[in-house]
Amino acid sequence: MFKIQRYNLRSFHLPNLITTTHRWLTTFSYDSLLKLKVDSTPIQGIVKQPINCSIFQPYDVVVVGGGHAGCEAAHASARMGVRTLMITHKIETIGEMSCNPSFGGIGKGHLMREIDALDGLCGHLCDKTGVHYKVLNRSKGRAVWGYRAQIDRKLYKQAMQNEILNTSNLHVMAAAVRDIVIDKEQLRITGITLDNHTLIPCQSVIITTGTFLRGCINLGMDEQKPAGRINDQPSIDLAKSIEELEFRMGRLKTGTPARLETKTINFSKTIVHQGDNPPLPFSFLNKHVWIKPEEQLNCHLTMTTAELADIVRRNVHLSRHVSQDARSPRYCPSIESKILRFKNQTHPVWLEPEGLDSELTYPQGLSCTLPIDVQLRMLRTIPSLENVNMVRPGYGVEYDYIDPREVKPSLETKRITNLFFAGQINGTTGYEEAAGQGIIAGINSACKVLNKPMFTISRGEGYIGVMIDDLTLHGASEPYRMFTARSEYRVSLRADNADLRLTQAGYDIGCVSEKRYNQFQTFKTNYNRAKECLQNIKKPVHIWRHLLNSPSESNTYRDDTLKSLYSLVHQAPYMMDNGKWLPLVPDDEGIRSMLLSDNDLCERLCLDAVYEYLTIRQKNEIDEVKRDEAFIIPDTFDYQKLQISNEAKQKLGEVRPTTLGSASRIPGVTPATIFCLLRALKKEPQSSLLNI
Amino acid sequence: MILKQLRLYKNLFFHRYSSSLSTIFALATGYQIRSGVAIIRISGSLATQSLLKLTRETKLENFQPKRLYLKKIYHDKTNDLIDQCMTVWFKGPKSFTGEDVVEFHIHGSKAVASAIFLVLSSFTNYRLAEPGEFSKRAYLNGCLDLTEAEGLIDLINAQTEQQRKQSLYQMQGSLKELYERWRIDLVKSLAHAEAYIDFHEDQHIENDILTDVINKVKVTYDSISLHLQDHRRGEILRDGCRIAILGAPNAGKSSLLNILTQKPTAIVSPIAGTTRDVIESTIDLGGYPIVLCDTAGLRITNDPIENEGVSRAFDRANACDLLIIVIDISTLSINENLTEQIDKHLSDLFTIKSSSFNSITKLIVLNKIDLVNENIQLKFNQLNVNVIPVSCISSVNIQEFLSKLTKYIAEKCTEPSFTTPYLTNERHRIYLTQTVEDLSMFLTLINSNNDLVLAVEYLRLATRSLGTITGIVYTEELLDVIFRDFCIGK
């Protein structure tokens, strides 16, 4: 009877509001509705939680949570030009790095580069807050280089808050969310209520509450208290509301190690690891990071001993995480499980600095939930930590997560229109995984408001796509963490080419700024010109040998095969040795001088040449995947009517894949089933089968 | 109007993609091809290449679309004549799949089909079609309407069902085990390599893990290559099933040959060592082509000519698909256990040239039962199933022998292995060849190149090719191995 219309807040009319908020009229006085005024001036900064106000001003998008997913989501949505409100318990904890003081790593670094290619925040912020930059995997090939940095917690938080509070179209409010408000008939978000029952009408809601959904801290067997992070409130009401909507939920565990007082550590007994010189920036926008190479802090490596293993084994009954392990993850989240599951008695412990002026050190690899006294005894068995002071004990967190099969690849829930989940709540672990989902949820919630098609990244386009596809198809039985092994197109999805893969699409949808886009365009033009030029210089192999002064084979047999300079630049011994091949590039169009002045460009050309053969081989497959992804399966599709095996019906019904492509990736779904599905899809009345 | 536009849009959209898709080929007439004519269909942007390459024509203008041409087709590298057949091509989008389609209407022989498959799979960007893939492409390119699709689904269902049946589950135990072992080995090697890439630096995975991986892959590589070379794939049906008749001198091998060939092919005499060279003759038994080889009696001898004959007998036997071993029953002791005596006799015979023929199926014939006491015949029902007592002279039990032999040959020819190029197995062979090629790339790259990822990518490709036969290897399976074998922290 009531047809809810999309309303654009910039031209907000009261009659529209009355229809959309019909349900509330019974609860709220008409007076309060009249007070509603939509401000068309740009919004920015902190907005106070309303007191004595039953309905607050409406927003397009409300982001619940100010963690890494929330920040990226809110910022992306604001970048897209829609009025966004971020609600978080405390302004001071926005951008808090609640566990390890580092960003990036193998796989995770790839995610950060992709977020950056979409104009996200984390990479760019890490370039101005890091204290120790190190690219992992340097010896194993560029496709798996892992950009990583130790970050100064305080600086990062400040930088993030500075960014969030100075973004136009983005308001920030310190408040607790009590509930989401939905139109029960249309199953669609209409707003949220705060703990003082104030209603904030909005079109989309992104929930990024991390471990705060019925979060519960474990410290030994006796101490167990509800909290998302130590000293922070969990969101119990919200969890109830989500449960009432019958979302499938599960419970996961994570942990964090003790924090140590730096001056009580005897670093002389450790192996020192210095940062890279020069340190490489995360962001495509930056050529350098903020810190001087020599001013970087060091990381230190030490190993646990048999004595520690002994203490752990004797006290295992005191660890709640281990004793309750019904469905434990396959990897080892805590030192207890490392000791219990593997025979080797020693495990690496990385002593990581928490920041430039921080007194604390973070012992990576020592997450545990043992009682405080046992933790201290355990720590002091480790070489270099004999006299250590434990400033804060390690603890475990148990929290609710949503079965990510409840969300679509756009991160919108399948049950409630315009409700999005992003981050740890979807069963992932890690800042980068959260941020990657945040940016997608932010973009898509804005797309909903702007009536744009959903923005998704396929498995062939990025690690963000791999992560979301894995989550939405297979769920998360353990906290999901990104590895490069998860991508079948690893040589195509590299950290170095994230901009070529995503920036254009990001610009087209509207989440990439003109500044970045212009820089990207310049780079792309130069890159294409140089590549074309190198591909067009063709000479017989023996001539090349002569020209390139190849040491051993220069005088051997004559080889008349024509090869382009491009096909040679990556081969040892010329690889990366720009001095050798650059003089052979003609300078008539200024290409040589361009290459000479741009070392990055040379490097990326060489890299592309290295992986060229396999990327072309993979491109066919990626295109085939893309084509299948273009076939949308409607939300309401009834699998029961298909003439397929019951097993296949059950599997498809459980996962409810959103495209033909994702359906075909479900284990056990045969080609015949897919064909059946394809045929049935054609019968569907919808004309929008194709997602173009 | 709108619909028409939509369709146009859709076609444009897919056309953009289809141009970059692989060219696929398959037997369009199904895998049961003991028939007069079989059709190989090739679809994709590069399809016409095959037409030119196989017929050795240079211009596509020589072939008008939709017209049949009688052509000889050749192996593109060795220039061997494969078959004379009708060829036709359809220009996309006016074809079944909407892409360029080429068809070869070949003689319905497995040998011909497998030879063409071999050539096609060696072309760049060509691959064997997945079940239902032609129809899928047709549908995607807008060339198949609903009613047509209705009919096709049953066909595809049937096809995949058949494929499932012919897959690993239905294979003979040994082959299944072999494939499964390779699969496990590759998954493990790959998982370890992946763990090294993803976790080596922060979780301290030992450096020598990579050396282990290389060694393991080498072993797998060797055994798959051996498996591919070892069997004279494709030849049995073209050249016949090879059977050697072995035995001690004067056991009656030549008599048996003459019975089988139904003519005096070999000289038969009571003198031991009458047959010196290998005597071959081709016969047809129950519809199966057979090459029978009579060999010199196996014994240790000082006569250089006879010794050479014995060596040749062993060489020939090694290359055979089935051995018939003839034993003179009168040389066995009646009172002792026959089976034990037969085993001893065999091992005595084979150790002359230190062979064992373990991998070759054997049929044992106890000849000359006319010469022995009837009491011994009571013991015959205790014999193993592959032992059959006969008399060549008085033709006793010969019919039973022939039917048993036919049964063995039939088993040999239907056993899904590389000795019989059934086309479903041709598929296996294509993927195994791909696996071996990718493994060899892995081994080359990992030894010469610094880029580990590039090398491991080939290991991944190899695992995937093998997975097409043995079951797809999902990332989860790899992660299981990684987390089981290495201590990976948060």
mmCIF file of C-alpha atoms in Angstrom, chain B residues 190-398:
data_model
loop_
_atom_site.group_PDB
_atom_site.id
_atom_site.type_symbol
_atom_site.label_atom_id
_atom_site.label_comp_id
_atom_site.label_asym_id
_atom_site.label_seq_id
_atom_site.Cartn_x
_atom_site.Cartn_y
_atom_site.Cartn_z
ATOM 1 C CA LEU B 190 52.206 -27.167 -3.788
ATOM 2 C CA ALA B 191 50.996 -26.527 -0.261
ATOM 3 C CA HIS B 192 54.568 -26.521 0.996
ATOM 4 C CA ALA B 193 55.674 -24.151 -1.734
ATOM 5 C CA GLU B 194 52.722 -21.890 -0.942
ATOM 6 C CA ALA B 195 53.546 -21.976 2.748
ATOM 7 C CA TYR B 196 57.102 -20.998 1.896
ATOM 8 C CA ILE B 197 55.867 -18.042 -0.130
ATOM 9 C CA ASP B 198 53.288 -16.815 2.337
ATOM 10 C CA PHE B 199 54.843 -17.592 5.705
ATOM 11 C CA HIS B 200 58.554 -18.198 5.320
ATOM 12 C CA GLU B 201 59.679 -14.831 6.607
ATOM 13 C CA ASP B 202 57.533 -14.108 9.612
ATOM 14 C CA GLN B 203 56.798 -17.653 10.764
ATOM 15 C CA HIS B 204 60.227 -19.159 10.246
ATOM 16 C CA ILE B 205 59.656 -21.963 7.847
ATOM 17 C CA GLU B 206 62.900 -23.782 7.164
ATOM 18 C CA ASN B 207 64.728 -23.008 3.963
ATOM 19 C CA ASP B 208 65.183 -26.631 2.979
ATOM 20 C CA ILE B 209 61.460 -27.036 2.551
ATOM 21 C CA LEU B 210 61.877 -25.825 -1.010
ATOM 22 C CA THR B 211 64.554 -28.417 -1.750
ATOM 23 C CA ASP B 212 62.151 -31.094 -0.545
ATOM 24 C CA VAL B 213 59.463 -29.721 -2.802
ATOM 25 C CA ILE B 214 61.767 -29.783 -5.812
ATOM 26 C CA ASN B 215 62.802 -33.359 -5.112
ATOM 27 C CA LYS B 216 59.238 -34.523 -4.631
ATOM 28 C CA VAL B 217 58.066 -32.811 -7.804
ATOM 29 C CA LYS B 218 60.927 -34.449 -9.690
ATOM 30 C CA VAL B 219 59.738 -37.857 -8.557
ATOM 31 C CA THR B 220 56.162 -37.134 -9.567
ATOM 32 C CA TYR B 221 57.320 -35.676 -12.852
ATOM 33 C CA ASP B 222 59.370 -38.774 -13.610
ATOM 34 C CA SER B 223 56.614 -41.174 -12.805
ATOM 35 C CA ILE B 224 53.967 -39.339 -14.834
ATOM 36 C CA SER B 225 56.312 -39.065 -17.823
ATOM 37 C CA LEU B 226 57.142 -42.718 -17.501
ATOM 38 C CA HIS B 227 53.482 -43.526 -17.328
ATOM 39 C CA LEU B 228 52.850 -41.553 -20.490
ATOM 40 C CA GLN B 229 55.717 -43.137 -22.396
ATOM 41 C CA ASP B 230 55.507 -46.588 -20.947
ATOM 42 C CA HIS B 231 52.401 -47.644 -22.713
ATOM 43 C CA ARG B 232 52.111 -47.716 -26.438
ATOM 44 C CA ARG B 233 49.064 -45.522 -26.170
ATOM 45 C CA GLY B 234 46.908 -45.359 -29.230
ATOM 46 C CA GLU B 235 48.710 -48.220 -30.908
ATOM 47 C CA ILE B 236 46.840 -51.240 -29.679
ATOM 48 C CA LEU B 237 43.716 -50.601 -31.624
ATOM 49 C CA ARG B 238 45.664 -49.429 -34.635
ATOM 50 C CA ASP B 239 48.238 -52.223 -34.523
ATOM 51 C CA GLY B 240 46.474 -54.823 -32.447
ATOM 52 C CA CYS B 241 46.862 -56.275 -28.999
ATOM 53 C CA ARG B 242 50.292 -57.866 -28.706
ATOM 54 C CA ILE B 243 50.470 -61.337 -27.239
ATOM 55 C CA ALA B 244 53.671 -63.327 -26.760
ATOM 56 C CA ILE B 245 53.736 -67.077 -26.278
ATOM 57 C CA LEU B 246 56.499 -68.023 -23.871
ATOM 58 C CA GLY B 247 57.667 -71.235 -22.315
ATOM 59 C CA ALA B 248 60.427 -73.751 -21.916
ATOM 60 C CA PRO B 249 61.654 -75.496 -25.082
ATOM 61 C CA ASN B 250 59.312 -78.056 -26.524
ATOM 62 C CA ALA B 251 56.390 -77.084 -24.281
ATOM 63 C CA GLY B 252 54.148 -76.734 -27.314
ATOM 64 C CA LYS B 253 54.252 -73.018 -27.993
ATOM 65 C CA SER B 254 54.326 -73.359 -31.737
ATOM 66 C CA SER B 255 51.511 -75.912 -31.669
ATOM 67 C CA LEU B 256 49.431 -73.396 -29.765
ATOM 68 C CA LEU B 257 50.280 -70.690 -32.302
ATOM 69 C CA ASN B 258 49.182 -72.949 -35.122
ATOM 70 C CA ILE B 259 45.910 -73.689 -33.367
ATOM 71 C CA LEU B 260 45.293 -69.977 -32.916
ATOM 72 C CA THR B 261 46.211 -69.063 -36.458
ATOM 73 C CA GLN B 262 44.432 -72.160 -37.761
ATOM 74 C CA LYS B 263 47.300 -72.842 -40.155
ATOM 75 C CA PRO B 264 50.844 -74.187 -39.852
ATOM 76 C CA THR B 265 52.479 -70.808 -39.241
ATOM 77 C CA ALA B 266 55.364 -72.222 -37.261
ATOM 78 C CA ILE B 267 57.374 -75.373 -37.798
ATOM 79 C CA VAL B 268 56.447 -77.886 -35.179
ATOM 80 C CA SER B 269 58.857 -80.677 -34.277
ATOM 81 C CA PRO B 270 59.641 -82.751 -31.204
ATOM 82 C CA ILE B 271 63.144 -81.278 -31.195
ATOM 83 C CA ALA B 272 63.664 -78.707 -28.503
ATOM 84 C CA GLY B 273 64.717 -75.326 -29.884
ATOM 85 C CA THR B 274 62.983 -75.597 -33.219
ATOM 86 C CA THR B 275 61.730 -71.997 -33.070
ATOM 87 C CA ARG B 276 64.650 -69.632 -32.929
ATOM 88 C CA ASP B 277 63.376 -66.265 -34.041
ATOM 89 C CA VAL B 278 60.167 -64.497 -33.117
ATOM 90 C CA ILE B 279 57.355 -65.539 -35.408
ATOM 91 C CA GLU B 280 54.567 -63.005 -35.734
ATOM 92 C CA SER B 281 51.125 -63.464 -37.152
ATOM 93 C CA THR B 282 48.041 -61.319 -37.066
ATOM 94 C CA ILE B 283 44.680 -62.810 -36.254
ATOM 95 C CA ASP B 284 41.236 -61.643 -35.338
ATOM 96 C CA LEU B 285 39.842 -63.092 -32.160
ATOM 97 C CA GLY B 286 36.326 -62.162 -31.116
ATOM 98 C CA GLY B 287 36.597 -58.980 -33.154
ATOM 99 C CA TYR B 288 39.836 -57.830 -31.597
ATOM 100 C CA PRO B 289 42.932 -57.421 -33.728
ATOM 101 C CA ILE B 290 45.779 -59.462 -32.266
ATOM 102 C CA VAL B 291 49.444 -59.773 -33.056
ATOM 103 C CA LEU B 292 50.635 -63.192 -31.890
ATOM 104 C CA CYS B 293 54.348 -63.788 -31.355
ATOM 105 C CA ASP B 294 55.743 -67.266 -31.055
ATOM 106 C CA THR B 295 59.146 -67.211 -29.398
ATOM 107 C CA ALA B 296 62.151 -69.413 -28.891
ATOM 108 C CA GLY B 297 61.986 -71.776 -25.915
ATOM 109 C CA LEU B 298 63.513 -70.207 -22.854
ATOM 110 C CA ARG B 299 66.604 -71.974 -21.585
ATOM 111 C CA ILE B 300 70.217 -71.292 -20.807
ATOM 112 C CA THR B 301 72.219 -72.256 -23.835
ATOM 113 C CA ASN B 302 75.697 -71.974 -25.296
ATOM 114 C CA ASP B 303 74.451 -71.842 -28.871
ATOM 115 C CA PRO B 304 74.875 -68.134 -29.794
ATOM 116 C CA ILE B 305 71.980 -68.238 -32.273
ATOM 117 C CA GLU B 306 69.592 -69.846 -29.852
ATOM 118 C CA ASN B 307 70.777 -67.499 -27.110
ATOM 119 C CA GLU B 308 69.945 -64.553 -29.335
ATOM 120 C CA GLY B 309 66.512 -66.084 -29.900
ATOM 121 C CA VAL B 310 65.962 -66.307 -26.145
ATOM 122 C CA SER B 311 66.973 -62.672 -25.735
ATOM 123 C CA ARG B 312 64.581 -61.633 -28.465
ATOM 124 C CA ALA B 313 61.819 -63.628 -26.815
ATOM 125 C CA PHE B 314 62.350 -61.647 -23.603
ATOM 126 C CA ASP B 315 62.529 -58.334 -25.413
ATOM 127 C CA ARG B 316 59.354 -59.066 -27.268
ATOM 128 C CA ALA B 317 57.556 -60.300 -24.185
ATOM 129 C CA ASN B 318 58.403 -57.051 -22.423
ATOM 130 C CA ALA B 319 56.646 -55.077 -25.124
ATOM 131 C CA CYS B 320 53.502 -57.189 -25.025
ATOM 132 C CA ASP B 321 50.123 -56.541 -23.513
ATOM 133 C CA LEU B 322 49.482 -60.151 -22.605
ATOM 134 C CA LEU B 323 51.687 -63.228 -22.129
ATOM 135 C CA ILE B 324 50.617 -66.786 -22.762
ATOM 136 C CA ILE B 325 52.979 -69.090 -20.916
ATOM 137 C CA VAL B 326 52.951 -72.691 -22.026
ATOM 138 C CA ILE B 327 54.045 -75.360 -19.556
ATOM 139 C CA ASP B 328 54.464 -79.022 -20.408
ATOM 140 C CA ILE B 329 52.379 -80.625 -17.671
ATOM 141 C CA SER B 330 54.326 -83.839 -17.898
ATOM 142 C CA THR B 331 57.350 -82.036 -16.457
ATOM 143 C CA LEU B 332 55.434 -81.346 -13.242
ATOM 144 C CA SER B 333 55.222 -83.809 -10.390
ATOM 145 C CA ILE B 334 51.721 -85.110 -9.991
ATOM 146 C CA ASN B 335 51.859 -85.644 -6.271
ATOM 147 C CA GLU B 336 52.902 -82.171 -5.249
ATOM 148 C CA ASN B 337 51.006 -78.869 -5.145
ATOM 149 C CA LEU B 338 50.502 -77.777 -8.754
ATOM 150 C CA THR B 339 50.214 -74.048 -8.077
ATOM 151 C CA GLU B 340 53.514 -73.974 -6.207
ATOM 152 C CA GLN B 341 55.211 -75.906 -8.964
ATOM 153 C CA ILE B 342 53.821 -73.548 -11.606
ATOM 154 C CA ASP B 343 55.087 -70.519 -9.696
ATOM 155 C CA LYS B 344 58.509 -72.064 -9.372
ATOM 156 C CA HIS B 345 58.555 -72.992 -13.034
ATOM 157 C CA LEU B 346 57.684 -69.410 -14.013
ATOM 158 C CA SER B 347 60.309 -67.841 -11.822
ATOM 159 C CA ASP B 348 62.896 -70.315 -13.138
ATOM 160 C CA LEU B 349 61.981 -69.371 -16.679
ATOM 161 C CA PHE B 350 61.994 -65.637 -16.133
ATOM 162 C CA THR B 351 65.230 -65.478 -14.183
ATOM 163 C CA ILE B 352 67.099 -66.747 -17.245
ATOM 164 C CA LYS B 353 67.229 -63.133 -18.331
ATOM 165 C CA SER B 354 66.409 -61.775 -14.877
ATOM 166 C CA SER B 355 62.954 -60.508 -15.785
ATOM 167 C CA SER B 356 59.747 -60.784 -13.836
ATOM 168 C CA PHE B 357 57.002 -59.423 -16.150
ATOM 169 C CA ASN B 358 55.164 -58.410 -13.014
ATOM 170 C CA SER B 359 53.147 -55.704 -14.697
ATOM 171 C CA ILE B 360 51.957 -57.803 -17.630
ATOM 172 C CA THR B 361 48.876 -59.977 -17.462
ATOM 173 C CA LYS B 362 49.671 -63.679 -17.866
ATOM 174 C CA LEU B 363 47.610 -66.615 -19.033
ATOM 175 C CA ILE B 364 49.161 -69.970 -18.200
ATOM 176 C CA VAL B 365 48.504 -72.961 -20.396
ATOM 177 C CA LEU B 366 49.248 -76.449 -19.075
ATOM 178 C CA ASN B 367 49.827 -78.326 -22.310
ATOM 179 C CA LYS B 368 49.955 -82.043 -23.079
ATOM 180 C CA ILE B 369 47.271 -83.200 -20.621
ATOM 181 C CA ASP B 370 46.753 -86.122 -22.956
ATOM 182 C CA LEU B 371 50.075 -87.469 -21.741
ATOM 183 C CA VAL B 372 49.276 -87.502 -18.020
ATOM 184 C CA ASN B 373 47.384 -89.748 -15.699
ATOM 185 C CA GLU B 374 43.744 -88.930 -15.344
ATOM 186 C CA ASN B 375 44.147 -88.646 -11.582
ATOM 187 C CA ILE B 376 45.855 -85.336 -11.990
ATOM 188 C CA GLN B 377 42.832 -83.926 -13.733
ATOM 189 C CA LEU B 378 40.986 -84.051 -10.417
ATOM 190 C CA LYS B 379 43.413 -81.457 -9.177
ATOM 191 C CA PHE B 380 42.645 -79.027 -12.005
ATOM 192 C CA ASN B 381 39.809 -77.321 -10.165
ATOM 193 C CA GLN B 382 42.311 -76.200 -7.531
ATOM 194 C CA LEU B 383 44.219 -74.179 -10.101
ATOM 195 C CA ASN B 384 44.238 -70.393 -10.258
ATOM 196 C CA VAL B 385 41.811 -68.818 -12.710
ATOM 197 C CA ASN B 386 44.573 -67.809 -15.080
ATOM 198 C CA VAL B 387 45.742 -71.384 -15.495
ATOM 199 C CA ILE B 388 44.077 -73.596 -18.052
ATOM 200 C CA PRO B 389 45.005 -77.187 -18.897
ATOM 201 C CA VAL B 390 44.775 -78.137 -22.593
ATOM 202 C CA SER B 391 46.083 -80.566 -25.111
ATOM 203 C CA CYS B 392 47.164 -79.082 -28.395
ATOM 204 C CA ILE B 393 47.521 -82.456 -30.044
ATOM 205 C CA SER B 394 44.105 -83.856 -29.160
ATOM 206 C CA SER B 395 42.393 -80.424 -29.001
ATOM 207 C CA VAL B 396 41.139 -81.059 -25.493
ATOM 208 C CA ASN B 397 39.892 -77.907 -23.721
ATOM 209 C CA ILE B 398 40.957 -75.698 -26.644
#
